[in-house]
GROMACS .gro file of N, CA and C in nm:
model
  513
    1MET      N    1   7.106  10.211   7.738
    1MET     CA    2   7.184  10.125   7.824
    1MET      C    3   7.184   9.984   7.765
    2ARG      N    4   7.299   9.921   7.762
    2ARG     CA    5   7.313   9.788   7.704
    2ARG      C    6   7.263   9.681   7.799
    3LYS      N    7   7.192   9.585   7.747
    3LYS     CA    8   7.138   9.477   7.826
    3LYS      C    9   7.246   9.372   7.848
    4ILE      N   10   7.258   9.320   7.972
    4ILE     CA   11   7.356   9.218   8.005
    4ILE      C   12   7.287   9.083   7.999
    5HIS      N   13   7.346   8.987   7.925
    5HIS     CA   14   7.285   8.855   7.908
    5HIS      C   15   7.369   8.746   7.973
    6GLY      N   16   7.303   8.641   8.021
    6GLY     CA   17   7.369   8.517   8.062
    6GLY      C   18   7.448   8.528   8.190
    7LEU      N   19   7.517   8.420   8.220
    7LEU     CA   20   7.594   8.407   8.343
    7LEU      C   21   7.710   8.506   8.345
    8SER      N   22   7.779   8.524   8.232
    8SER     CA   23   7.894   8.615   8.232
    8SER      C   24   7.849   8.757   8.260
    9GLY      N   25   7.732   8.794   8.210
    9GLY     CA   26   7.679   8.927   8.239
    9GLY      C   27   7.645   8.942   8.385
   10ALA      N   28   7.587   8.839   8.444
   10ALA     CA   29   7.552   8.843   8.586
   10ALA      C   30   7.678   8.853   8.672
   11LEU      N   31   7.784   8.778   8.633
   11LEU     CA   32   7.910   8.784   8.707
   11LEU      C   33   7.974   8.922   8.694
   12ALA      N   34   7.969   8.979   8.575
   12ALA     CA   35   8.024   9.113   8.555
   12ALA      C   36   7.949   9.214   8.641
   13ALA      N   37   7.817   9.204   8.644
   13ALA     CA   38   7.737   9.296   8.726
   13ALA      C   39   7.770   9.278   8.873
   14ALA      N   40   7.785   9.152   8.918
   14ALA     CA   41   7.818   9.125   9.059
   14ALA      C   42   7.956   9.180   9.093
   15ALA      N   43   8.053   9.164   9.003
   15ALA     CA   44   8.187   9.215   9.027
   15ALA      C   45   8.185   9.368   9.036
   16PHE      N   46   8.109   9.432   8.947
   16PHE     CA   47   8.099   9.577   8.949
   16PHE      C   48   8.037   9.624   9.081
   17LEU      N   49   7.930   9.557   9.124
   17LEU     CA   50   7.863   9.593   9.247
   17LEU      C   51   7.955   9.573   9.366
   18ALA      N   52   8.028   9.461   9.371
   18ALA     CA   53   8.120   9.433   9.482
   18ALA      C   54   8.230   9.538   9.487
   19THR      N   55   8.284   9.575   9.371
   19THR     CA   56   8.388   9.679   9.367
   19THR      C   57   8.334   9.810   9.417
   20GLY      N   58   8.216   9.847   9.374
   20GLY     CA   59   8.155   9.972   9.418
   20GLY      C   60   8.129   9.971   9.568
   21LEU      N   61   8.078   9.861   9.621
   21LEU     CA   62   8.052   9.853   9.765
   21LEU      C   63   8.181   9.856   9.844
   22SER      N   64   8.286   9.790   9.794
   22SER     CA   65   8.414   9.791   9.862
   22SER      C   66   8.470   9.934   9.870
   23ALA      N   67   8.462  10.006   9.760
   23ALA     CA   68   8.510  10.145   9.759
   23ALA      C   69   8.427  10.229   9.854
   24PHE      N   70   8.294  10.206   9.858
   24PHE     CA   71   8.209  10.281   9.949
   24PHE      C   72   8.245  10.251  10.094
   25ALA      N   73   8.266  10.124  10.126
   25ALA     CA   74   8.301  10.087  10.264
   25ALA      C   75   8.433  10.150  10.305
   26GLN      N   76   8.531  10.150  10.215
   26GLN     CA   77   8.660  10.210  10.247
   26GLN      C   78   8.647  10.360  10.266
   27THR      N   79   8.571  10.424  10.177
   27THR     CA   80   8.549  10.568  10.189
   27THR      C   81   8.487  10.598  10.325
   28SER      N   82   8.388  10.522  10.365
   28SER     CA   83   8.323  10.544  10.493
   28SER      C   84   8.423  10.530  10.608
   29TYR      N   85   8.513  10.434  10.601
   29TYR     CA   86   8.611  10.415  10.708
   29TYR      C   87   8.701  10.537  10.721
   30PHE      N   88   8.756  10.586  10.612
   30PHE     CA   89   8.841  10.705  10.617
   30PHE      C   90   8.763  10.826  10.667
   31ASP      N   91   8.639  10.840  10.625
   31ASP     CA   92   8.559  10.955  10.665
   31ASP      C   93   8.534  10.958  10.815
   32ARG      N   94   8.545  10.844  10.882
   32ARG     CA   95   8.525  10.839  11.027
   32ARG      C   96   8.621  10.933  11.101
   33PHE      N   97   8.738  10.959  11.044
   33PHE     CA   98   8.840  11.038  11.112
   33PHE      C   99   8.833  11.187  11.080
   34ASN      N  100   8.746  11.227  10.989
   34ASN     CA  101   8.734  11.368  10.954
   34ASN      C  102   8.688  11.450  11.074
   35GLY      N  103   8.742  11.570  11.086
   35GLY     CA  104   8.693  11.663  11.188
   35GLY      C  105   8.788  11.681  11.304
   36ASN      N  106   8.736  11.749  11.405
   36ASN     CA  107   8.813  11.784  11.524
   36ASN      C  108   8.781  11.689  11.638
   37TRP      N  109   8.885  11.655  11.715
   37TRP     CA  110   8.876  11.558  11.822
   37TRP      C  111   8.946  11.612  11.946
   38SER      N  112   8.901  11.569  12.063
   38SER     CA  113   8.973  11.601  12.187
   38SER      C  114   8.974  11.476  12.274
   39GLY      N  115   9.071  11.470  12.362
   39GLY     CA  116   9.080  11.352  12.447
   39GLY      C  117   9.208  11.351  12.525
   40GLY      N  118   9.260  11.233  12.548
   40GLY     CA  119   9.383  11.220  12.623
   40GLY      C  120   9.405  11.076  12.666
   41GLY      N  121   9.494  11.061  12.760
   41GLY     CA  122   9.528  10.928  12.809
   41GLY      C  123   9.663  10.931  12.876
   42SER      N  124   9.740  10.825  12.857
   42SER     CA  125   9.871  10.816  12.921
   42SER      C  126   9.980  10.793  12.816
   43VAL      N  127  10.096  10.850  12.845
   43VAL     CA  128  10.212  10.838  12.758
   43VAL      C  129  10.334  10.811  12.846
   44ARG      N  130  10.413  10.716  12.806
   44ARG     CA  131  10.537  10.686  12.879
   44ARG      C  132  10.648  10.771  12.819
   45LEU      N  133  10.708  10.855  12.901
   45LEU     CA  134  10.820  10.938  12.857
   45LEU      C  135  10.948  10.876  12.911
   46ASP      N  136  11.052  10.871  12.829
   46ASP     CA  137  11.175  10.805  12.872
   46ASP      C  138  11.240  10.873  12.992
   47THR      N  139  11.205  10.998  13.019
   47THR     CA  140  11.265  11.069  13.133
   47THR      C  141  11.184  11.052  13.261
   48MET      N  142  11.067  10.990  13.254
   48MET     CA  143  10.980  10.975  13.370
   48MET      C  144  10.971  10.826  13.409
   49PRO      N  145  10.965  10.797  13.539
   49PRO     CA  146  10.958  10.657  13.581
   49PRO      C  147  10.822  10.591  13.554
   50ALA      N  148  10.718  10.669  13.542
   50ALA     CA  149  10.583  10.614  13.518
   50ALA      C  150  10.517  10.694  13.406
   51PRO      N  151  10.416  10.636  13.341
   51PRO     CA  152  10.344  10.711  13.238
   51PRO      C  153  10.281  10.838  13.295
   52VAL      N  154  10.271  10.940  13.212
   52VAL     CA  155  10.208  11.066  13.252
   52VAL      C  156  10.075  11.080  13.179
   53ASN      N  157   9.982  11.147  13.244
   53ASN     CA  158   9.852  11.175  13.182
   53ASN      C  159   9.866  11.296  13.092
   54VAL      N  160   9.804  11.288  12.977
   54VAL     CA  161   9.809  11.398  12.879
   54VAL      C  162   9.667  11.431  12.835
   55SER      N  163   9.649  11.555  12.790
   55SER     CA  164   9.525  11.595  12.723
   55SER      C  165   9.564  11.634  12.581
   56CYS      N  166   9.477  11.603  12.486
   56CYS     CA  167   9.512  11.618  12.345
   56CYS      C  168   9.399  11.677  12.263
   57ASP      N  169   9.436  11.742  12.156
   57ASP     CA  170   9.343  11.787  12.051
   57ASP      C  171   9.396  11.733  11.920
   58ALA      N  172   9.306  11.693  11.832
   58ALA     CA  173   9.347  11.636  11.704
   58ALA      C  174   9.252  11.681  11.594
   59ALA      N  175   9.301  11.678  11.472
   59ALA     CA  176   9.219  11.707  11.354
   59ALA      C  177   9.252  11.603  11.247
   60GLY      N  178   9.149  11.544  11.191
   60GLY     CA  179   9.167  11.445  11.086
   60GLY      C  180   9.102  11.490  10.958
   61ALA      N  181   9.162  11.452  10.846
   61ALA     CA  182   9.108  11.490  10.716
   61ALA      C  183   9.152  11.391  10.609
   62ARG      N  184   9.059  11.359  10.521
   62ARG     CA  185   9.096  11.281  10.403
   62ARG      C  186   9.179  11.369  10.314
   63THR      N  187   9.286  11.314  10.261
   63THR     CA  188   9.373  11.392  10.172
   63THR      C  189   9.357  11.346  10.027
   64LYS      N  190   9.316  11.222  10.007
   64LYS     CA  191   9.289  11.164   9.875
   64LYS      C  192   9.183  11.057   9.895
   65ALA      N  193   9.142  10.994   9.786
   65ALA     CA  194   9.039  10.891   9.797
   65ALA      C  195   9.082  10.777   9.888
   66ASN      N  196   9.210  10.741   9.888
   66ASN     CA  197   9.259  10.630   9.971
   66ASN      C  198   9.362  10.675  10.074
   67ALA      N  199   9.347  10.797  10.127
   67ALA     CA  200   9.446  10.847  10.222
   67ALA      C  201   9.382  10.943  10.321
   68PHE      N  202   9.442  10.947  10.440
   68PHE     CA  203   9.399  11.047  10.537
   68PHE      C  204   9.519  11.091  10.620
   69SER      N  205   9.499  11.203  10.688
   69SER     CA  206   9.603  11.261  10.771
   69SER      C  207   9.542  11.297  10.906
   70LEU      N  208   9.616  11.272  11.013
   70LEU     CA  209   9.573  11.307  11.147
   70LEU      C  210   9.684  11.387  11.211
   71ASN      N  211   9.650  11.505  11.263
   71ASN     CA  212   9.747  11.591  11.330
   71ASN      C  213   9.697  11.619  11.470
   72ALA      N  214   9.787  11.611  11.569
   72ALA     CA  215   9.746  11.627  11.708
   72ALA      C  216   9.853  11.698  11.789
   73ARG      N  217   9.810  11.747  11.904
   73ARG     CA  218   9.900  11.806  12.003
   73ARG      C  219   9.854  11.758  12.139
   74CYS      N  220   9.949  11.706  12.218
   74CYS     CA  221   9.919  11.662  12.354
   74CYS      C  222  10.000  11.746  12.452
   75ARG      N  223   9.940  11.769  12.570
   75ARG     CA  224  10.002  11.849  12.675
   75ARG      C  225   9.996  11.774  12.808
   76ALA      N  226  10.100  11.796  12.891
   76ALA     CA  227  10.103  11.737  13.025
   76ALA      C  228  10.183  11.826  13.118
   77MET      N  229  10.146  11.827  13.242
   77MET     CA  230  10.221  11.893  13.350
   77MET      C  231  10.257  12.038  13.321
   78LEU      N  232  10.183  12.107  13.242
   78LEU     CA  233  10.204  12.247  13.209
   78LEU      C  234  10.338  12.277  13.142
   79VAL      N  235  10.425  12.179  13.129
   79VAL     CA  236  10.556  12.205  13.069
   79VAL      C  237  10.582  12.121  12.945
   80PHE      N  238  10.507  12.014  12.929
   80PHE     CA  239  10.529  11.922  12.818
   80PHE      C  240  10.423  11.946  12.712
   81SER      N  241  10.466  11.960  12.589
   81SER     CA  242  10.374  11.971  12.476
   81SER      C  243  10.441  11.908  12.355
   82ARG      N  244  10.368  11.823  12.287
   82ARG     CA  245  10.427  11.758  12.170
   82ARG      C  246  10.323  11.747  12.060
   83GLU      N  247  10.365  11.780  11.940
   83GLU     CA  248  10.282  11.759  11.822
   83GLU      C  249  10.316  11.625  11.761
   84PHE      N  250  10.215  11.557  11.710
   84PHE     CA  251  10.238  11.432  11.640
   84PHE      C  252  10.130  11.415  11.535
   85GLY      N  253  10.153  11.323  11.446
   85GLY     CA  254  10.053  11.298  11.343
   85GLY      C  255  10.090  11.176  11.261
   86ALA      N  256   9.996  11.139  11.178
   86ALA     CA  257  10.018  11.026  11.088
   86ALA      C  258   9.955  11.055  10.954
   87ASP      N  259  10.024  11.018  10.850
   87ASP     CA  260   9.971  11.024  10.714
   87ASP      C  261   9.967  10.880  10.665
   88LEU      N  262   9.847  10.831  10.637
   88LEU     CA  263   9.831  10.692  10.595
   88LEU      C  264   9.759  10.684  10.462
   89SER      N  265   9.798  10.585  10.384
   89SER     CA  266   9.725  10.558  10.260
   89SER      C  267   9.702  10.408  10.250
   90ARG      N  268   9.601  10.373  10.173
   90ARG     CA  269   9.563  10.233  10.156
   90ARG      C  270   9.579  10.196  10.010
   91ASP      N  271   9.648  10.087   9.985
   91ASP     CA  272   9.661  10.034   9.850
   91ASP      C  273   9.527   9.971   9.813
   92PRO      N  274   9.456  10.026   9.714
   92PRO     CA  275   9.324   9.973   9.681
   92PRO      C  276   9.327   9.831   9.626
   93LYS      N  277   9.441   9.787   9.574
   93LYS     CA  278   9.450   9.651   9.519
   93LYS      C  279   9.467   9.546   9.628
   94GLY      N  280   9.563   9.566   9.718
   94GLY     CA  281   9.591   9.465   9.819
   94GLY      C  282   9.537   9.497   9.957
   95GLY      N  283   9.499   9.623   9.978
   95GLY     CA  284   9.444   9.661  10.107
   95GLY      C  285   9.547   9.697  10.213
   96ALA      N  286   9.676   9.693  10.180
   96ALA     CA  287   9.780   9.726  10.277
   96ALA      C  288   9.781   9.877  10.306
   97TYR      N  289   9.809   9.909  10.430
   97TYR     CA  290   9.822  10.048  10.472
   97TYR      C  291   9.969  10.081  10.490
   98THR      N  292  10.010  10.196  10.443
   98THR     CA  293  10.147  10.243  10.463
   98THR      C  294  10.141  10.392  10.494
   99GLY      N  295  10.247  10.440  10.557
   99GLY     CA  296  10.249  10.582  10.586
   99GLY      C  297  10.365  10.621  10.674
  100VAL      N  298  10.350  10.739  10.732
  100VAL     CA  299  10.454  10.798  10.815
  100VAL      C  300  10.390  10.850  10.943
  101TYR      N  301  10.457  10.821  11.055
  101TYR     CA  302  10.419  10.877  11.184
  101TYR      C  303  10.517  10.990  11.213
  102ARG      N  304  10.466  11.107  11.245
  102ARG     CA  305  10.549  11.225  11.274
  102ARG      C  306  10.537  11.259  11.422
  103GLY      N  307  10.647  11.299  11.482
  103GLY     CA  308  10.642  11.346  11.620
  103GLY      C  309  10.730  11.269  11.716
  104ALA      N  310  10.783  11.157  11.675
  104ALA     CA  311  10.872  11.080  11.763
  104ALA      C  312  11.007  11.150  11.773
  105LYS      N  313  11.070  11.137  11.889
  105LYS     CA  314  11.202  11.197  11.907
  105LYS      C  315  11.305  11.136  11.813
  106SER      N  316  11.278  11.015  11.764
  106SER     CA  317  11.371  10.948  11.673
  106SER      C  318  11.354  10.995  11.529
  107GLY      N  319  11.263  11.087  11.505
  107GLY     CA  320  11.236  11.135  11.370
  107GLY      C  321  11.116  11.061  11.311
  108PRO      N  322  11.083  11.088  11.186
  108PRO     CA  323  10.967  11.022  11.124
  108PRO      C  324  10.982  10.870  11.127
  109ALA      N  325  10.871  10.802  11.151
  109ALA     CA  326  10.870  10.656  11.156
  109ALA      C  327  10.782  10.602  11.044
  110ARG      N  328  10.821  10.488  10.990
  110ARG     CA  329  10.741  10.423  10.885
  110ARG      C  330  10.630  10.341  10.948
  111LEU      N  331  10.514  10.342  10.885
  111LEU     CA  332  10.400  10.262  10.929
  111LEU      C  333  10.361  10.167  10.817
  112SER      N  334  10.326  10.045  10.853
  112SER     CA  335  10.276   9.950  10.754
  112SER      C  336  10.190   9.846  10.825
  113GLY      N  337  10.082   9.806  10.760
  113GLY     CA  338   9.997   9.705  10.820
  113GLY      C  339   9.867   9.685  10.746
  114GLN      N  340   9.772   9.628  10.818
  114GLN     CA  341   9.642   9.592  10.762
  114GLN      C  342   9.530   9.641  10.854
  115ARG      N  343   9.413   9.650  10.797
  115ARG     CA  344   9.293   9.678  10.876
  115ARG      C  345   9.223   9.546  10.906
  116LYS      N  346   9.189   9.526  11.032
  116LYS     CA  347   9.113   9.409  11.074
  116LYS      C  348   8.987   9.463  11.140
  117ASP      N  349   8.875   9.449  11.069
  117ASP     CA  350   8.748   9.505  11.114
  117ASP      C  351   8.763   9.655  11.136
  118SER      N  352   8.750   9.702  11.260
  118SER     CA  353   8.755   9.845  11.286
  118SER      C  354   8.892   9.891  11.337
  119THR      N  355   8.994   9.805  11.329
  119THR     CA  356   9.125   9.837  11.383
  119THR      C  357   9.232   9.836  11.275
  120LEU      N  358   9.310   9.943  11.269
  120LEU     CA  359   9.431   9.944  11.188
  120LEU      C  360   9.542   9.888  11.275
  121ASP      N  361   9.604   9.779  11.233
  121ASP     CA  362   9.711   9.713  11.307
  121ASP      C  363   9.839   9.741  11.229
  122LEU      N  364   9.920   9.832  11.283
  122LEU     CA  365  10.035   9.883  11.209
  122LEU      C  366  10.167   9.851  11.279
  123GLN      N  367  10.266   9.813  11.200
  123GLN     CA  368  10.402   9.803  11.251
  123GLN      C  369  10.466   9.939  11.238
  124VAL      N  370  10.532   9.983  11.344
  124VAL     CA  371  10.604  10.110  11.345
  124VAL      C  372  10.752  10.078  11.334
  125THR      N  373  10.822  10.143  11.242
  125THR     CA  374  10.967  10.132  11.233
  125THR      C  375  11.024  10.270  11.264
  126TRP      N  376  11.074  10.285  11.387
  126TRP     CA  377  11.128  10.413  11.432
  126TRP      C  378  11.253  10.450  11.353
  127GLY      N  379  11.290  10.576  11.356
  127GLY     CA  380  11.409  10.625  11.289
  127GLY      C  381  11.539  10.581  11.354
  128ARG      N  382  11.532  10.537  11.480
  128ARG     CA  383  11.649  10.486  11.551
  128ARG      C  384  11.599  10.393  11.661
  129GLU      N  385  11.690  10.330  11.732
  129GLU     CA  386  11.651  10.238  11.839
  129GLU      C  387  11.581  10.312  11.953
  130ILE      N  388  11.472  10.253  11.999
  130ILE     CA  389  11.400  10.299  12.118
  130ILE      C  390  11.372  10.174  12.200
  131TYR      N  391  11.407  10.174  12.326
  131TYR     CA  392  11.389  10.056  12.413
  131TYR      C  393  11.457   9.932  12.355
  132GLY      N  394  11.572   9.949  12.291
  132GLY     CA  395  11.650   9.835  12.246
  132GLY      C  396  11.628   9.787  12.104
  133ASP      N  397  11.528   9.840  12.035
  133ASP     CA  398  11.510   9.806  11.893
  133ASP      C  399  11.439   9.922  11.824
  134ASN      N  400  11.411   9.907  11.696
  134ASN     CA  401  11.345  10.016  11.624
  134ASN      C  402  11.204   9.978  11.579
  135LYS      N  403  11.142   9.880  11.645
  135LYS     CA  404  11.008   9.832  11.607
  135LYS      C  405  10.909   9.853  11.721
  136ALA      N  406  10.784   9.876  11.685
  136ALA     CA  407  10.674   9.884  11.780
  136ALA      C  408  10.547   9.849  11.704
  137ARG      N  409  10.436   9.848  11.773
  137ARG     CA  410  10.307   9.819  11.712
  137ARG      C  411  10.212   9.933  11.748
  138MET      N  412  10.135   9.979  11.650
  138MET     CA  413  10.035  10.084  11.672
  138MET      C  414   9.899  10.030  11.633
  139LEU      N  415   9.803  10.046  11.723
  139LEU     CA  416   9.665  10.005  11.697
  139LEU      C  417   9.578  10.130  11.696
  140ILE      N  418   9.510  10.154  11.586
  140ILE     CA  419   9.415  10.265  11.577
  140ILE      C  420   9.278  10.202  11.564
  141ARG      N  421   9.194  10.222  11.666
  141ARG     CA  422   9.061  10.160  11.669
  141ARG      C  423   8.953  10.266  11.651
  142HIS      N  424   8.865  10.240  11.558
  142HIS     CA  425   8.748  10.328  11.538
  142HIS      C  426   8.630  10.239  11.503
  143GLU      N  427   8.546  10.215  11.599
  143GLU     CA  428   8.434  10.123  11.579
  143GLU      C  429   8.308  10.194  11.534
  144GLY      N  430   8.322  10.315  11.485
  144GLY     CA  431   8.206  10.393  11.445
  144GLY      C  432   8.173  10.492  11.556
  145GLY      N  433   8.074  10.573  11.531
  145GLY     CA  434   8.037  10.671  11.633
  145GLY      C  435   8.138  10.783  11.641
  146ASN      N  436   8.148  10.840  11.758
  146ASN     CA  437   8.227  10.961  11.776
  146ASN      C  438   8.349  10.942  11.865
  147THR      N  439   8.408  10.822  11.864
  147THR     CA  440   8.529  10.798  11.942
  147THR      C  441   8.627  10.713  11.863
  148PHE      N  442   8.755  10.728  11.894
  148PHE     CA  443   8.857  10.637  11.844
  148PHE      C  444   8.973  10.638  11.943
  149SER      N  445   9.061  10.538  11.931
  149SER     CA  446   9.175  10.529  12.022
  149SER      C  447   9.301  10.493  11.944
  150ILE      N  448   9.413  10.528  12.004
  150ILE     CA  449   9.545  10.495  11.949
  150ILE      C  450   9.628  10.436  12.062
  151GLN      N  451   9.684  10.320  12.040
  151GLN     CA  452   9.776  10.258  12.134
  151GLN      C  453   9.907  10.228  12.063
  152VAL      N  454  10.017  10.254  12.131
  152VAL     CA  455  10.148  10.213  12.082
  152VAL      C  456  10.204  10.115  12.184
  153ILE      N  457  10.244   9.998  12.134
  153ILE     CA  458  10.295   9.891  12.219
  153ILE      C  459  10.438   9.862  12.176
  154ASP      N  460  10.529   9.867  12.272
  154ASP     CA  461  10.669   9.843  12.243
  154ASP      C  462  10.721   9.733  12.335
  155GLN      N  463  10.828   9.667  12.294
  155GLN     CA  464  10.893   9.566  12.377
  155GLN      C  465  10.994   9.637  12.467
  156ILE      N  466  10.976   9.621  12.598
  156ILE     CA  467  11.072   9.677  12.694
  156ILE      C  468  11.115   9.562  12.784
  157ASP      N  469  11.243   9.537  12.786
  157ASP     CA  470  11.298   9.424  12.863
  157ASP      C  471  11.229   9.293  12.825
  158GLY      N  472  11.200   9.277  12.694
  158GLY     CA  473  11.142   9.154  12.643
  158GLY      C  474  10.992   9.138  12.664
  159LYS      N  475  10.925   9.239  12.719
  159LYS     CA  476  10.781   9.230  12.745
  159LYS      C  477  10.706   9.340  12.671
  160PRO      N  478  10.587   9.309  12.617
  160PRO     CA  479  10.508   9.415  12.551
  160PRO      C  480  10.454   9.513  12.654
  161VAL      N  481  10.479   9.642  12.629
  161VAL     CA  482  10.436   9.749  12.720
  161VAL      C  483  10.361   9.854  12.638
  162ILE      N  484  10.246   9.895  12.688
  162ILE     CA  485  10.172  10.004  12.623
  162ILE      C  486  10.243  10.134  12.661
  163VAL      N  487  10.307  10.197  12.562
  163VAL     CA  488  10.381  10.320  12.589
  163VAL      C  489  10.299  10.444  12.561
  164SER      N  490  10.189  10.427  12.489
  164SER     CA  491  10.097  10.537  12.462
  164SER      C  492   9.957  10.480  12.450
  165ASP      N  493   9.862  10.540  12.522
  165ASP     CA  494   9.725  10.492  12.521
  165ASP      C  495   9.633  10.614  12.523
  166LEU      N  496   9.584  10.652  12.406
  166LEU     CA  497   9.506  10.775  12.392
  166LEU      C  498   9.367  10.744  12.338
  167SER      N  499   9.268  10.814  12.391
  167SER     CA  500   9.129  10.802  12.342
  167SER      C  501   9.080  10.941  12.303
  168PHE      N  502   9.006  10.945  12.193
  168PHE     CA  503   8.956  11.072  12.141
  168PHE      C  504   8.806  11.068  12.123
  169GLU      N  505   8.744  11.185  12.138
  169GLU     CA  506   8.601  11.203  12.117
  169GLU      C  507   8.584  11.319  12.020
  170ARG      N  508   8.487  11.309  11.932
  170ARG     CA  509   8.462  11.419  11.839
  170ARG      C  510   8.423  11.543  11.917
  171SER      N  511   8.489  11.659  11.883
  171SER     CA  512   8.456  11.783  11.955
  171SER      C  513   8.361  11.871  11.878
   0.00000   0.00000   0.00000
């Protein structure tokens, strides 16, 4: 093994260590979503005057070093069932997250955003207008442990409204 000398060697070693720790921290974050989950919450359906309660099952898996996929199915009122999911990847250089949300009636939606601590803060661009525009916000929170949540917030009549609020527990 080659000996590192002087300040430049110390800086190189520090940079290598920081890069390795950053990759480890990111890997740990993606790994939080691996496995099977169950839960539920409320979802606003355009055909209903008030949000409905749903129960859900989900499965998460890393698909690459900087990517993961989440697939879920929610049920309500014995007649409603919808599959949805998200495929997200992280740019290792800039840290931006991009991906696709599947399951919206408008077709696949684009996701883009950043991670702030334990929350992915994503802009959703729907395939067509919903509630007067094609934009919304999705927050995926995972603070460690065996729970995480997903909220979708949309502008309705000029006010932010939580249109989906789901919490999951590892099953």
